[in-house]
XYZ file of C-alpha atoms in Angstrom:
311
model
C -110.727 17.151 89.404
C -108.046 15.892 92.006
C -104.480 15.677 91.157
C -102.590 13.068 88.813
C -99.713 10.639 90.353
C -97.581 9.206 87.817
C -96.170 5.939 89.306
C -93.261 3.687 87.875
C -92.847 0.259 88.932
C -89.416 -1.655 89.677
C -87.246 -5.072 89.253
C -90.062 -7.957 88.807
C -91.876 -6.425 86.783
C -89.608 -7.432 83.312
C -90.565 -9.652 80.202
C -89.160 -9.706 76.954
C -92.017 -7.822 74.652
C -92.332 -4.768 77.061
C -92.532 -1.905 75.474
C -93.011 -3.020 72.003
C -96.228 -2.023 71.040
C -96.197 1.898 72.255
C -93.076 2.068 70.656
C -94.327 0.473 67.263
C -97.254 3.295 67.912
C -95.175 6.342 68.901
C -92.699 7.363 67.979
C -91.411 9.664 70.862
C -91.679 6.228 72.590
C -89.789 4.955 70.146
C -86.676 7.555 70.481
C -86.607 6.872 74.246
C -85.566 3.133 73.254
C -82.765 4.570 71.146
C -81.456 6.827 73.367
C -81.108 4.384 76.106
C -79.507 1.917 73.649
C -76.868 5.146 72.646
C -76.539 5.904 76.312
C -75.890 2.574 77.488
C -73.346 1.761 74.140
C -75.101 -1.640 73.525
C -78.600 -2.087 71.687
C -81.020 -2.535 74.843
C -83.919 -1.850 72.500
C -83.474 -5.906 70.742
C -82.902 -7.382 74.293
C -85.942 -6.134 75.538
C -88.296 -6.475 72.266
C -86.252 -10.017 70.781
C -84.008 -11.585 73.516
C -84.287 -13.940 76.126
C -85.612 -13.618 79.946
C -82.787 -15.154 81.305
C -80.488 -12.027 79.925
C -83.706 -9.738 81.171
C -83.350 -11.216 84.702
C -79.681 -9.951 85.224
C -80.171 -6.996 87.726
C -78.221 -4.987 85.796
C -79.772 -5.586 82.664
C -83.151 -5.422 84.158
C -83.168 -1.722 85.629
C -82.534 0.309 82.555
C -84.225 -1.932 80.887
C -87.436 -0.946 83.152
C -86.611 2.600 83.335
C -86.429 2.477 79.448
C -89.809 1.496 79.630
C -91.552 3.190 81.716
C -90.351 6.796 80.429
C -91.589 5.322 76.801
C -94.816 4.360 77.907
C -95.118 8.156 79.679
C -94.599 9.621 76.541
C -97.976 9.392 74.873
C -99.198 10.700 78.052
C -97.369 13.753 78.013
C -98.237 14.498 73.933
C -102.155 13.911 75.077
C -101.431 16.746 77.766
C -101.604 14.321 80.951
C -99.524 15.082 83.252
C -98.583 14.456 86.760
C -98.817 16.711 89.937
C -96.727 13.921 91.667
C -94.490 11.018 91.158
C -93.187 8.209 92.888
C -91.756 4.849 92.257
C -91.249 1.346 93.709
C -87.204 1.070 94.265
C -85.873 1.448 91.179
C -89.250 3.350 89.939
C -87.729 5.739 92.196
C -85.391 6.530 89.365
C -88.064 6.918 86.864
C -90.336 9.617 88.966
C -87.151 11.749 89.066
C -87.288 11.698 85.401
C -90.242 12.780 85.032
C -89.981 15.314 87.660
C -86.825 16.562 85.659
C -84.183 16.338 88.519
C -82.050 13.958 86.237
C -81.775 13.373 82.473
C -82.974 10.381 80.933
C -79.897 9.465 79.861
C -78.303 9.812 82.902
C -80.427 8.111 84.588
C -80.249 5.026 82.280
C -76.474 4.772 83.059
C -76.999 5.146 86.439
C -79.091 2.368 87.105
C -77.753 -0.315 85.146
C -74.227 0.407 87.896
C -77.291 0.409 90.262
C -77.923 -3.040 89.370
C -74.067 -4.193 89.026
C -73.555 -2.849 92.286
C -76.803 -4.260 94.206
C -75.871 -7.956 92.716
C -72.011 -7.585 93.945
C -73.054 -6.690 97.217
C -73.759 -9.870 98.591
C -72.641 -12.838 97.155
C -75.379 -15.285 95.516
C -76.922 -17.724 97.885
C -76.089 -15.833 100.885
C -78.798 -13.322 101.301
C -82.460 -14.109 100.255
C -85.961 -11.970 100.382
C -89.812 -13.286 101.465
C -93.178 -12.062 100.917
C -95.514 -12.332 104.496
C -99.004 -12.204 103.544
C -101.422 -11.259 106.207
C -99.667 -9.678 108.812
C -99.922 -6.521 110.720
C -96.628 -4.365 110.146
C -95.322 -4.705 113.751
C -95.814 -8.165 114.172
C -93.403 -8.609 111.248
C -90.669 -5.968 112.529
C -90.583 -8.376 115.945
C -90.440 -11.943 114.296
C -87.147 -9.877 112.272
C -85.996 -8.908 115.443
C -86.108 -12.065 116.931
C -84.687 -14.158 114.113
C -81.795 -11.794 113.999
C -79.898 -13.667 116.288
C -79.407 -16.042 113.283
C -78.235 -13.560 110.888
C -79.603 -10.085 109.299
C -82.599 -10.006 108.577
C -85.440 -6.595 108.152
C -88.444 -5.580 106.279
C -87.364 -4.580 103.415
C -91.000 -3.573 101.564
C -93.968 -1.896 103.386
C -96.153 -2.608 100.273
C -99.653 -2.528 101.355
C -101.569 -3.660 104.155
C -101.159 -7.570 104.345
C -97.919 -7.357 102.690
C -94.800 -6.943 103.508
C -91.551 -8.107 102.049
C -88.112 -8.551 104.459
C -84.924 -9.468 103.513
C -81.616 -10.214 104.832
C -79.328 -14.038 105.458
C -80.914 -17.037 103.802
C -81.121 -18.299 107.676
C -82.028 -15.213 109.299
C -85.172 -15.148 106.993
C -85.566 -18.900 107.010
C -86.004 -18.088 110.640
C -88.117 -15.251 110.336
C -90.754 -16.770 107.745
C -91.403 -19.435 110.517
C -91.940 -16.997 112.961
C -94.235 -14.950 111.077
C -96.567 -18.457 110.332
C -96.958 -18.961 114.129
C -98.039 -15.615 114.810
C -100.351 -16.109 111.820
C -99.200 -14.941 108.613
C -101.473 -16.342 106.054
C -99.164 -17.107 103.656
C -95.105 -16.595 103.835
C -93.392 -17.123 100.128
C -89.538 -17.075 99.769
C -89.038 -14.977 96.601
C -87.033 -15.435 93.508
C -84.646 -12.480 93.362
C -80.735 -12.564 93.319
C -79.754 -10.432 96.267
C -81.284 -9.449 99.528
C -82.365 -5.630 98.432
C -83.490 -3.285 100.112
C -81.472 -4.293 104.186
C -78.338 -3.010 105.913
C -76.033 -5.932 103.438
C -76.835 -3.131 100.755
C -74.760 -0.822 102.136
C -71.273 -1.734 99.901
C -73.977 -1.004 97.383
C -74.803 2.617 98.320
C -71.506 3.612 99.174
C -70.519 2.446 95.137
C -73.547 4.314 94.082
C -72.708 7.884 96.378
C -69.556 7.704 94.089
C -71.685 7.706 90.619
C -74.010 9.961 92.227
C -71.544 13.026 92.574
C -70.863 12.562 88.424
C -74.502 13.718 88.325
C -76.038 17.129 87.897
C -79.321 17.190 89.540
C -81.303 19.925 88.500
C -84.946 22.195 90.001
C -87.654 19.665 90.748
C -90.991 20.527 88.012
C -93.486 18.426 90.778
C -92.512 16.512 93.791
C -91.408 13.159 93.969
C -92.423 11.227 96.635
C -89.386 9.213 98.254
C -89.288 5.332 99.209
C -86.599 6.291 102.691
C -89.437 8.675 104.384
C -92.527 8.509 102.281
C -92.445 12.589 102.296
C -92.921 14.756 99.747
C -89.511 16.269 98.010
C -89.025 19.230 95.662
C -85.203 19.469 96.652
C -82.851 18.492 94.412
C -79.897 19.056 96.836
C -81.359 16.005 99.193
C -81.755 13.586 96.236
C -78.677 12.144 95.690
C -78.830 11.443 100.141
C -82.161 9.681 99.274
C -81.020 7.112 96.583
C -77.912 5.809 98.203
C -79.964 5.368 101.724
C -82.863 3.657 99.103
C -80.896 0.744 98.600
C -80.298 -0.283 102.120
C -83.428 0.570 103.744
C -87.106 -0.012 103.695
C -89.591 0.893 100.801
C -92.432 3.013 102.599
C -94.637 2.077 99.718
C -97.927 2.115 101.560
C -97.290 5.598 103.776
C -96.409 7.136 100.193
C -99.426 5.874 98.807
C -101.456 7.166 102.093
C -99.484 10.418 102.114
C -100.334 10.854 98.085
C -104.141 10.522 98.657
C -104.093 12.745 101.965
C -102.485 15.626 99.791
C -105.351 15.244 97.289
C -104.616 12.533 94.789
C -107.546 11.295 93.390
C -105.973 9.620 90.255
C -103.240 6.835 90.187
C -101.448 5.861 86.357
C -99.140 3.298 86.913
C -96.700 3.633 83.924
C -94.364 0.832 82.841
C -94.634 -3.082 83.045
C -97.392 -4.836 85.272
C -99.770 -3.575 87.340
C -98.171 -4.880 91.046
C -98.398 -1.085 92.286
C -101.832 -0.743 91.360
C -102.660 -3.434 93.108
C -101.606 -2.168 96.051
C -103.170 1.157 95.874
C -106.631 -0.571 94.903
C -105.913 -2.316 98.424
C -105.178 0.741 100.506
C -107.845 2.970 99.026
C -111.244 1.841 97.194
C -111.980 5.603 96.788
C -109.041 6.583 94.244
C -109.163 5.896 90.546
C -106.196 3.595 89.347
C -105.033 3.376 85.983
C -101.765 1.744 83.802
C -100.288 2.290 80.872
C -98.412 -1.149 79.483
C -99.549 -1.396 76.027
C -102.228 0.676 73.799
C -105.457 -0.954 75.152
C -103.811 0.434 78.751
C -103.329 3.742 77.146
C -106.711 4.168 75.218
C -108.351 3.552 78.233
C -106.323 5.475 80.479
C -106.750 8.394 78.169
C -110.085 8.210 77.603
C -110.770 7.735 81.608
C -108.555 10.922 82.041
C -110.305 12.791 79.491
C -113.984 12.214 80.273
């Protein structure tokens, strides 16, 4: 058999339920709930299972609340002896692969992120910067309708997802700009997207400079497998460049479909996306028909992803 990559989704992915049912099922799930709702000094565990997605939708709300997820939905994975030869994540997934890769501490982590979140929404006040999904267009034709419309404003790709789709990001005009020019030269479809802040472009930077700060409070630790890093798409057992990595993460690019690529060319054969929705596997389903892609949401998910692993 090839090797395993465990892969964690980020902000999008949230609705009020998540979770619930592995938890109600295991109870190492469960515990990871608690601890976040310890770590964090407010009970995270009711807003995600009872409360409302408006509350969800707050950035910093919805990272540890995705993180808290995600490492509870691992956990019946690890107690059936699956585990991963790589990780990787999409943004704030990042976060969760260096859980399980062991470089930081869950609860850690879950602090972490939720000032993640704070600091990504104060960057840039709301209604100034704005993020769009181009469908159907080759990756450089995208980078030069951004670097045209930049003469109205900032505005970059900001997601490398998968062939066909890229996300950019940057001034409500800039983008405005740069959506048009991506339909003339032929985007199939160009969708301005519902988030709160531009992520992922150079207005992140106040952003990562807040984060370096909460970053030194940390103590990384010796990498179990690789993680697989949004900034460069390489392979990282390092811990001493990690901390580097995340603050450039939030103003830069998400290399999603080169880590993907780079993934299968080291010999993944197997894909678990672990956490709420299945956007990541989509992607990998459209960069590779070859690989085996599986998620773990809820227990049919997990019965089926164990019993695929197993046989």
């Amino acid at each position: 058999m090839g090797k395993i990559a465990f892969m964690f989704p980020g902000q999008g992915a949230q609705s009020v339920g998540m979770g619930k049912e592995i938890a109600k099922n295991f109870k190492s799930a469960d515990d990871i709930f608690n601890r976040a709702s310890e770590a964090l000094g407010f009970d995270i565990k009711e807003m995600i299972f009872h409360g409302d997605e408006e509350t969800l939708k707050i950035t910093e709300n919805t990272q540890p609340a995705i993180v808290t997820v995600s490492i509870a939905c691992m956990q019946p994975l690890l107690e059936n002896n699956i585990k991963p030869d790589v990780a990787a994540g999409l943004s704030l997934g990042e976060y969760s692969a260096h859980i399980a890769a062991g470089t930081v501490n869950f609860d850690d982590a879950i602090t972490l992120v939720r000032k993640r979140g704070k600091y990504m929404q104060e960057a840039v006040p709301v209604g100034v910067g704005t993020m769009a999904a181009i469908i159907g267009l080759e990756r450089n034709d995208v980078i030069d309708c951004c670097n045209t419309a930049s003469e109205y404003g900032v505005v970059e790709p900001a997601n490398f997802n998968c062939p066909g789709q890229i996300v950019i990001a940057g001034e409500v005009k800039a983008v405005e700009k740069a959506v048009e020019l991506c339909k003339e030269k032929g985007a199939k479809r160009s969708v301005i997207l519902p988030v709160s802040a531009p992520f992922h472009c150079s207005l992140l930077k106040p952003a990562g400079e807040k984060l370096a700060a909460e970053l030194d409070k940390i103590q990384f630790r010796d990498m179990k497998i690789p993680v697989v890093t949004n900034v460069t798409a390489e392979y990282i057992q390092d811990y001493r460049v990690v901390k580097d990595l995340l603050v450039r993460q939030v103003s830069t690019a998400v290399r999603m479909e080169d880590s993907i690529r780079n993934m299968i060319n080291n010999g993944v054969d197997t894909f678990i996306e672990i956490g709420p929705g299945k956007a990541l596997s989509g992607f990998i389903r459209k960069i590779s028909k070859d690989v085996k892609v599986l998620n773990v949401e809820d227990i049919d998910s997990l019965n089926k992803t164990i019993s695929e692993i197993g046989g």
